[in-house]
Coordinates of C-alpha atoms in Angstrom, one line a residue:
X1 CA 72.8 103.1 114.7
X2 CA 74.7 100.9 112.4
X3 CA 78.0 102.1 111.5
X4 CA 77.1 102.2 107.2
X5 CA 74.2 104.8 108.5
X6 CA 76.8 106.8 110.3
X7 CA 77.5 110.6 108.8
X8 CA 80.7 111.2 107.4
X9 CA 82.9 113.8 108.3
X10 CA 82.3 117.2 105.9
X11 CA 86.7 117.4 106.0
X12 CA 88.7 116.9 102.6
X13 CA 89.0 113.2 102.3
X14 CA 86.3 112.2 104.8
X15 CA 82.9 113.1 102.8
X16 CA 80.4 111.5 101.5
X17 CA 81.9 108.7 99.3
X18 CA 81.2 108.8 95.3
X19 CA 81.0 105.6 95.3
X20 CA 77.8 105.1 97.5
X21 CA 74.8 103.7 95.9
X22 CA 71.2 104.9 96.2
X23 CA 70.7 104.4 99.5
X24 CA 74.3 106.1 100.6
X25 CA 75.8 102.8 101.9
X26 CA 79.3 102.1 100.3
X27 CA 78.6 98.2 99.9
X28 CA 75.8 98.5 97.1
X29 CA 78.8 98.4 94.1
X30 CA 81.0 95.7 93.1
X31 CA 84.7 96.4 95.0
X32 CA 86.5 97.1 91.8
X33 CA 84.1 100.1 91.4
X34 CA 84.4 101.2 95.0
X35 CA 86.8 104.6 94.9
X36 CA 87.2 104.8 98.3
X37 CA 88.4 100.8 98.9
X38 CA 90.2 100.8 96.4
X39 CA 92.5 103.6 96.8
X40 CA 92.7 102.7 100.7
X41 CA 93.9 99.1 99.0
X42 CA 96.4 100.5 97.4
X43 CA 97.8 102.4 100.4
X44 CA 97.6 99.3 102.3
X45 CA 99.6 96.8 99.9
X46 CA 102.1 99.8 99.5
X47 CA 102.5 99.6 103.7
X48 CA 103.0 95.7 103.9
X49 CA 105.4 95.8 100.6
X50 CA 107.3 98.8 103.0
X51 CA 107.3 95.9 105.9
X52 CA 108.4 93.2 103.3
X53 CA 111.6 95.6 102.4
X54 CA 112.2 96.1 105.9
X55 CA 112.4 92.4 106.6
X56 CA 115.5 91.9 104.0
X57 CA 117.1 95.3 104.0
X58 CA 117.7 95.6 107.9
X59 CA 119.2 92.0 108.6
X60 CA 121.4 92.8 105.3
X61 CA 123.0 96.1 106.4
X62 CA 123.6 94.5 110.0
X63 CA 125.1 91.4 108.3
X64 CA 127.2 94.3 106.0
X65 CA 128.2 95.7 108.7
X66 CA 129.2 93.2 111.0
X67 CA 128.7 89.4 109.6
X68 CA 127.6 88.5 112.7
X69 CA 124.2 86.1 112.3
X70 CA 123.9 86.2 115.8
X71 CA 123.4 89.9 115.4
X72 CA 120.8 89.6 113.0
X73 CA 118.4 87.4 115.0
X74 CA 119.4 90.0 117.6
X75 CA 117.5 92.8 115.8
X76 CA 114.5 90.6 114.5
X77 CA 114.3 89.8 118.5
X78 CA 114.1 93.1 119.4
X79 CA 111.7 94.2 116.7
X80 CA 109.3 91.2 117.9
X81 CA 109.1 92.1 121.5
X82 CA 108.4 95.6 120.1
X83 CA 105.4 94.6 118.2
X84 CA 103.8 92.2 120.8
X85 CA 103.9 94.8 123.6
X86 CA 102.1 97.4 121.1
X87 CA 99.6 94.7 120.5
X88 CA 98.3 94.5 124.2
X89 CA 97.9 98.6 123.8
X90 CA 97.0 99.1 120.7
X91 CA 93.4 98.7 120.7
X92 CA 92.8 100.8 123.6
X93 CA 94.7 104.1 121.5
X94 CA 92.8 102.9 118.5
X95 CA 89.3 103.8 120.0
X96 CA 90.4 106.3 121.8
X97 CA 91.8 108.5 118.6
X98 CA 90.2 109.5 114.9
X99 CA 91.3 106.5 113.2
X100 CA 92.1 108.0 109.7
X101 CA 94.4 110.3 111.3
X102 CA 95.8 108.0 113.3
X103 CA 96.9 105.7 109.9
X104 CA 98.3 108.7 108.2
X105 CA 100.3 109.7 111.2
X106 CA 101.5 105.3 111.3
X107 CA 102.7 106.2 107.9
X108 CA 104.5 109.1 108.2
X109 CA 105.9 108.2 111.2
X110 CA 107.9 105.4 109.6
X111 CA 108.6 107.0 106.9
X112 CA 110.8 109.4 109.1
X113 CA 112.1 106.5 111.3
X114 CA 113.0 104.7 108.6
X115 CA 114.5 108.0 105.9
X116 CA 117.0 109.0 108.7
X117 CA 118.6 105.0 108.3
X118 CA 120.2 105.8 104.5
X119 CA 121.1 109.3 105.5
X120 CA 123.1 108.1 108.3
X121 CA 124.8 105.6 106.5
X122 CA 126.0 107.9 104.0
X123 CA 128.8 108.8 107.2
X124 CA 129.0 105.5 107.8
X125 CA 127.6 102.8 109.5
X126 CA 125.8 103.1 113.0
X127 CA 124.3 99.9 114.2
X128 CA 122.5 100.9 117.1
X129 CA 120.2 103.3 114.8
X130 CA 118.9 99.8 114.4
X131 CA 117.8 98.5 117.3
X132 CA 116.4 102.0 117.7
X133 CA 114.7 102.5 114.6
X134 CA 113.2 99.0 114.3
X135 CA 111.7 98.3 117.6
X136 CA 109.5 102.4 117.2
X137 CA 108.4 100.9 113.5
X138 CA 107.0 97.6 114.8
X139 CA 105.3 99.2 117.2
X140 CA 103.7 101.9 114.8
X141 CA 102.9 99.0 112.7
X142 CA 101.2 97.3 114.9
X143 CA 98.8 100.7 115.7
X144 CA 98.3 100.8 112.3
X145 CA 97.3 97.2 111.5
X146 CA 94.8 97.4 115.0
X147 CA 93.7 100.6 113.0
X148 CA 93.2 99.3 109.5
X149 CA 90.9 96.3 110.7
X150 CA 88.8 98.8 112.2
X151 CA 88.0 100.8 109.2
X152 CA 87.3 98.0 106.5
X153 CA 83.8 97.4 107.9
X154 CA 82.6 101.3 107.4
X155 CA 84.6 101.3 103.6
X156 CA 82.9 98.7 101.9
X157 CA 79.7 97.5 104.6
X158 CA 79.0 94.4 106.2
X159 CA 78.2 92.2 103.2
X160 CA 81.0 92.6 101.5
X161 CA 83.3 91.7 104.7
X162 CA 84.9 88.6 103.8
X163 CA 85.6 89.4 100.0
X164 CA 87.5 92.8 100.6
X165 CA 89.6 90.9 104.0
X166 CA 89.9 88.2 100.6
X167 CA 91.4 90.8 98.5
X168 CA 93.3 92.7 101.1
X169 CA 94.7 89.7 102.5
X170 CA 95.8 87.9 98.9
X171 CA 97.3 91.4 98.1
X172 CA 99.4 91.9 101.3
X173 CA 100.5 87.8 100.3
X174 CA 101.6 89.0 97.1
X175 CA 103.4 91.8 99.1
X176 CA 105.0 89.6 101.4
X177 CA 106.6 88.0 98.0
X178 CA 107.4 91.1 95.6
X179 CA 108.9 92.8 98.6
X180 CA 111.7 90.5 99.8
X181 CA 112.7 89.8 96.3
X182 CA 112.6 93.5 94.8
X183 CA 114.6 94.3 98.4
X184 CA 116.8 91.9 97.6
X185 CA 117.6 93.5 94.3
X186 CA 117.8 97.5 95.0
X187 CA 120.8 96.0 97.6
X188 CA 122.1 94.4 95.3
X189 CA 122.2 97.0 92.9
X190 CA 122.6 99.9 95.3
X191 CA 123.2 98.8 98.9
X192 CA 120.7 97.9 101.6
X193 CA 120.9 101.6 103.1
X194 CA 118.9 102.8 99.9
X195 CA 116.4 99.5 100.2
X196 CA 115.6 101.1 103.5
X197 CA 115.4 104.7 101.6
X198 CA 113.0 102.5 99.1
X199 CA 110.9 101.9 102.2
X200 CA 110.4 105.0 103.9
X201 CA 109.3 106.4 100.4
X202 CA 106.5 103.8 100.4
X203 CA 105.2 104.8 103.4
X204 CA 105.3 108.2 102.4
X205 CA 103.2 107.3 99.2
X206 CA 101.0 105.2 101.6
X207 CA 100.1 108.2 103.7
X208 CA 99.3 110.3 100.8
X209 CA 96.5 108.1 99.2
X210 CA 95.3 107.7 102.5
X211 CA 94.2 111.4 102.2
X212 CA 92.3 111.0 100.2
X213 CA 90.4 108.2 101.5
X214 CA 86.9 109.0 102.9
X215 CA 86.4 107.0 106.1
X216 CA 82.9 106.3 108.1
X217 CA 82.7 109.0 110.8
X218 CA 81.6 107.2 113.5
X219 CA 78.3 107.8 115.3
X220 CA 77.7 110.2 118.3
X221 CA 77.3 107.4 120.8
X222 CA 80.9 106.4 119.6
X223 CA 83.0 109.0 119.4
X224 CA 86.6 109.0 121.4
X225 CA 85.7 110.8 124.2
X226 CA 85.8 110.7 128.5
X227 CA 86.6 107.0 129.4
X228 CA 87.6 104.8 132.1
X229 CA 91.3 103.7 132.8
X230 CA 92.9 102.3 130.0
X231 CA 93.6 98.9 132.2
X232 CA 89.6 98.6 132.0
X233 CA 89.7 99.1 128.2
X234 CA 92.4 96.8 128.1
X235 CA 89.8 94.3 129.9
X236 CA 87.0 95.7 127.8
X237 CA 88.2 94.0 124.7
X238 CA 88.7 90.6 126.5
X239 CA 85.1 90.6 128.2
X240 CA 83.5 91.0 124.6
X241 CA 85.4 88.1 123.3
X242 CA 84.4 85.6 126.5
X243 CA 80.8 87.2 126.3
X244 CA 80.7 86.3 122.7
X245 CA 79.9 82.2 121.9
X246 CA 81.4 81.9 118.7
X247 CA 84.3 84.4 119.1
X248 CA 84.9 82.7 122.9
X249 CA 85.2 79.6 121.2
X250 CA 87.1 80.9 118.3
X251 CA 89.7 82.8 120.7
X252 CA 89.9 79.1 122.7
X253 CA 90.5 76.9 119.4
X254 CA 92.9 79.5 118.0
X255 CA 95.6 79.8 121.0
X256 CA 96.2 75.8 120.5
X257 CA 96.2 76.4 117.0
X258 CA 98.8 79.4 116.6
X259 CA 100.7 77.4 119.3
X260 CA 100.8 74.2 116.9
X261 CA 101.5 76.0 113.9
X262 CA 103.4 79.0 113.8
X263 CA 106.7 77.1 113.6
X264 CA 105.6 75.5 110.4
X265 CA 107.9 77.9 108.3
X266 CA 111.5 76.7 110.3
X267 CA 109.9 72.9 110.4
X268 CA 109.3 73.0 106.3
X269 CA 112.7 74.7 105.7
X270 CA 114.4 72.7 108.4
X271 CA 112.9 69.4 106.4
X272 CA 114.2 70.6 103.1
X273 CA 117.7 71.3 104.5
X274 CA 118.0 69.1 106.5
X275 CA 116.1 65.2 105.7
X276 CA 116.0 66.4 101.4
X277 CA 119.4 67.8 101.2
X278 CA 118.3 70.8 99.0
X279 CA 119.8 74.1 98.7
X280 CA 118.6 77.6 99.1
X281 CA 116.9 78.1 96.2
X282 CA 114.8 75.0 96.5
X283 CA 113.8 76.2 100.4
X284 CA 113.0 79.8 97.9
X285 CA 111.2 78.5 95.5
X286 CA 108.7 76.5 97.9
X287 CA 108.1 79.5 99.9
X288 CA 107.2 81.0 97.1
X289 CA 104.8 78.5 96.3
X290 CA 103.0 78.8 99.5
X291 CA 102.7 82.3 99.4
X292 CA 100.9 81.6 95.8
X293 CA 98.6 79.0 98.0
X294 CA 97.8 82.2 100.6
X295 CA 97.0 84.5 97.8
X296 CA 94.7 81.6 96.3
X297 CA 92.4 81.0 99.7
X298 CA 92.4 84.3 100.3
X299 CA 90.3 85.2 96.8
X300 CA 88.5 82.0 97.0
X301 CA 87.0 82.7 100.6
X302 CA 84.8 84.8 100.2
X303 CA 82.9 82.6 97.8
X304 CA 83.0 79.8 99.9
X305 CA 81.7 81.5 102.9
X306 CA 78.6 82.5 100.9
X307 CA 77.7 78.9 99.7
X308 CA 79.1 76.8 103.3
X309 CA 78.4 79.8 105.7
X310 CA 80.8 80.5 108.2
X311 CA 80.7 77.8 110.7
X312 CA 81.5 75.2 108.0
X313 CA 84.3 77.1 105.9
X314 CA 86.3 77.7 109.3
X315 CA 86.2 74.5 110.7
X316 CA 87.1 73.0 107.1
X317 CA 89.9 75.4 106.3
X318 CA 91.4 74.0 109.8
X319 CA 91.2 70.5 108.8
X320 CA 92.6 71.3 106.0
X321 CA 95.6 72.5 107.3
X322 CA 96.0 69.5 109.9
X323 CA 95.8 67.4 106.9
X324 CA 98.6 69.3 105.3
X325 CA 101.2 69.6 107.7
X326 CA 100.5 66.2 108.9
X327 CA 101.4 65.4 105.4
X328 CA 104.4 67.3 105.0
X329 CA 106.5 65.1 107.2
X330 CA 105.9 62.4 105.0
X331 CA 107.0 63.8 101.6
X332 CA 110.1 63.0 99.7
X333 CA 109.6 64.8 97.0
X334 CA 109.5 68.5 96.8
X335 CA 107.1 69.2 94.3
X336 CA 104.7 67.4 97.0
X337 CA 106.1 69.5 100.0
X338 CA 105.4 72.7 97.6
X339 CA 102.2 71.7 97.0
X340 CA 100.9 70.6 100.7
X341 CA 102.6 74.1 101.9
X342 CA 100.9 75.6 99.3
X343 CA 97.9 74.2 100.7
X344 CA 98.2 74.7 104.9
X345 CA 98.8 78.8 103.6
X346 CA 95.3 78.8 101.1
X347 CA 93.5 76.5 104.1
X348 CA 95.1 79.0 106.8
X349 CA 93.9 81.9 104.8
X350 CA 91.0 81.1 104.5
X351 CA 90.6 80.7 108.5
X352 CA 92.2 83.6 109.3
X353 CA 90.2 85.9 106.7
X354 CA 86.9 84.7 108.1
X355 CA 87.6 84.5 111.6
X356 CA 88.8 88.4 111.0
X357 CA 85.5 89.1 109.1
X358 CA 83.4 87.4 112.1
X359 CA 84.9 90.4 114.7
X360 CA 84.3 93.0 112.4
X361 CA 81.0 92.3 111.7
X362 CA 79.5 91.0 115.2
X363 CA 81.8 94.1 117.2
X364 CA 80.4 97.7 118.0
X365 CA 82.5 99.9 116.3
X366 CA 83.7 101.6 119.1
X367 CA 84.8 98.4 120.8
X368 CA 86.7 97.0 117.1
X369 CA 89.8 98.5 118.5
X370 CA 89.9 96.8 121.6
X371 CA 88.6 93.9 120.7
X372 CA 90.9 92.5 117.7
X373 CA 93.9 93.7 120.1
X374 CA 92.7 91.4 122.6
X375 CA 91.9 88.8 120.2
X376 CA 96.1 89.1 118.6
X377 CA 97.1 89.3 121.8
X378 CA 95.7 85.6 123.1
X379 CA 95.5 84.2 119.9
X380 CA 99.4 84.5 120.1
X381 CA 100.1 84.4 123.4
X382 CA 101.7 80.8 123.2
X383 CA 102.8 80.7 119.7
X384 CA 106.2 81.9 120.3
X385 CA 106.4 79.1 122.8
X386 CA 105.2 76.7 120.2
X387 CA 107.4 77.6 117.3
X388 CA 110.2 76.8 120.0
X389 CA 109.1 73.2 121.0
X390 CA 108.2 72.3 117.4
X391 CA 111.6 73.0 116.0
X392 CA 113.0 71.2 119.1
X393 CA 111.0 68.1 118.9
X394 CA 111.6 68.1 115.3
X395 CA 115.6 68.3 115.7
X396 CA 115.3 65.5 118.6
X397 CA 112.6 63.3 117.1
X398 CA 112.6 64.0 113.1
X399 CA 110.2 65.9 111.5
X400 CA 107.8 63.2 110.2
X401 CA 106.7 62.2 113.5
X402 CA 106.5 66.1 115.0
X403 CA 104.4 67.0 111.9
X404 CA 102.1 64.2 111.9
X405 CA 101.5 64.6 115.6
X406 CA 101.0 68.6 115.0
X407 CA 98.7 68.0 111.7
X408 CA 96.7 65.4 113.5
X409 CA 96.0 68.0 116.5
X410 CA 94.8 70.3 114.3
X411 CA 92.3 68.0 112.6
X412 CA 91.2 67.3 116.8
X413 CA 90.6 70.8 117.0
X414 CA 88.8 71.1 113.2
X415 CA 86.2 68.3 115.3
X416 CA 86.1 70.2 118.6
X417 CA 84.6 72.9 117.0
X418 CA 81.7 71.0 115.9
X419 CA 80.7 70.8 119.6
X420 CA 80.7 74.5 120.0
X421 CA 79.0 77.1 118.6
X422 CA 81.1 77.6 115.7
X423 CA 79.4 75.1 114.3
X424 CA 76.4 76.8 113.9
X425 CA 77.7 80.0 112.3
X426 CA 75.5 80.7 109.8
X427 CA 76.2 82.4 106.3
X428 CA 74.9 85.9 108.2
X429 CA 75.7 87.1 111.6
X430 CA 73.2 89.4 113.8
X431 CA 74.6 92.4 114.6

């Protein structure tokens, strides 16, 4: 029984949605006309621009407080560690709960955590609320991102996969911008203990248009119910991935590349700074213009993947990005650098949105849990480690070399997956 077919629950805010078409599925309508995704959209970009505030306003009221850096990195550290434990768990309590539920509790939840941050500070300033607060939120978020995957597939149906991940994805990019600077701006106007108070009150919106979302209630066969340990769902998750081709090969391919690229950030600013001689705003204004670039691949993919199938949009989007940052090393000017960041980001959201799209649509439902928290967990397992010797080579060797060497592996592994069964990915998937 495919997960469209599946009842829905006869609760407020789990019915039958009124957006369905004739045959009751929710994919027969263009997204905009969707009710149910689009209000579950909303709720979504509302929970990343909540994480976006977080990101400025905490570092600023520990710098307020103590103008220690040191301290700063400290608390991002912390909050880190946080979130990759809850991603080796979080699948397993994602398929073991009701999944709606369990994103309106996420929501609230932070909310609370992160409320009783300005009302402490009104008394004064209390540091180790921090490291207490932060660490809870990051793991909650990472439950709720685990969760969120898992319910896209039964909002808008299989065919319309990619283009809501698209839209979700370029939304939560857009996010990721407004949030930082509007942060940025209520501290400055009002302190960072009421950006923090700004944050918890998105949340609390969040949870409340969840609500009303109508969700998939999922079939008989796979409800939560009596399992085995939760070290063999843990394993559960990790079996379906090597007993998959193209997700095996995807998982493989992915590790290198996550380990290759996720210092790419520090390298570009570090290359601005540093070899350039610009300032802050310049390193600002070029972030800026990759997140435009993320926002851009992201509402392009879905059209791609229709007209190059997936095998062929993946493997390009990753050449692309070795191309980019092989490039980046080279450039002198920083209109260029702008423009080939904004390219890795579109190329590497486009990569990222399909490969996400792939899981959802070739994963039982009652497995998407486990499955995309196995996938997080060894698609990152390294990257952490690679960030580390990228920035280090770089500061030893110079960036040009580092980057070219970096860009070039990444086009390696763009080929490699012409060898595997990515390659033959079609524009649909059997289920």
């Amino acid at each position: 029984m495919t997960y469209e077919a599946a009842r829905r629950e006869d609760e407020p805010g789990s019915g039958t949605p009124s957006d369905a078409g004739d045959d009751g599925l929710p994919g027969t309508r263009p997204l905009w006309r969707q009710r149910d995704f689009g209000i579950f959209w909303t709720a979504q970009t509302l929970s990343v621009l909540g994480d976006s505030f977080a990101l400025i306003a905490l570092p600023l009221l520990v710098l307020e407080a103590t103008g220690s850096v040191a301290r700063m990195g400290l608390l991002t550290a912390v909050g880190g560690a946080a979130s990759v434990v809850a991603a080796v768990f979080a699948g397993a309590v994602v398929d073991r709960v009701d999944r709606r539920r369990l994103l309106i509790t996420c929501d609230l939840v932070r909310m609370g955590l992160y409320g009783v941050i300005p009302l402490v500070w009104l008394f004064g300033p209390q540091i180790w609320l921090l490291y207490v607060v932060l660490p809870l939120c990051e793991a909650v978020g990472m439950l709720f991102a685990v969760g969120y995957v898992t319910v896209v597939r039964g909002l808008v149906g299989t065919e319309q996969l990619t283009e809501a991940n698209g839209r979700l994805n370029a939304t939560a990019a857009a996010a990721g911008v407004l949030g930082p600077l509007c942060a940025g701006l209520v501290a400055a106007w009002s302190g960072p203990a009421a950006a923090v108070g700004v944050n918890a009150a998105s949340f609390g919106v969040s949870a409340t248009l969840l609500f009303f979302v109508r969700f998939c209630r999922r079939a008989p066969d796979e409800q939560p119910g009596k399992r085995t340990g939760l070290w063999q769902d843990l394993r559960t998750g990790i079996a379906f991935l090597y007993g998959h081709p193209v997700l095996r090969s995807l998982t493989v391919l992915l590790f290198v590349f996550s380990f290759l690229t996720l210092g790419i950030h520090d390298l570009v600013i570090y290359h601005l700074k540093h070899d350039l001689g610009q300032d802050d705003g310049t390193v600002g204004t070029v972030m800026a213009a990759g997140a435009l670039g993320t926002i851009t691949g992201a509402l392009l993919v879905a059209r791609i993947r229709r007209r190059l199938g997936f095998g062929l949009t993946w493997t390009g989007s990753v050449a692309g990005c070795g191309l980019a940052f092989a490039g980046l090393g080279w450039a002198r000017d920083v209109p260029v650098v702008a423009a080939l960041c904004a390219a890795f980001l579109a190329c590497a959201a486009m990569g990222g949105t399909c490969s996400m799209s792939l899981r959802q649509e070739v994963t039982p439902e009652h497995l998407l849990g486990r499955v995309t928290s196995a996938f997080w967990t060894l698609h990152y397992a390294a990257a952490p480690i690679g960030a580390a010797v990228l920035t280090w080579a770089a500061e030893e060797q110079g960036t040009t070399p580092v980057a070219l060497a970096a860009g070039a592996t990444c086009v390696l592994l763009a080929v490699s997956a012409l060898f595997t069964p990515i390659r033959g990915s079609g524009r649909t998937v059997s289920r």
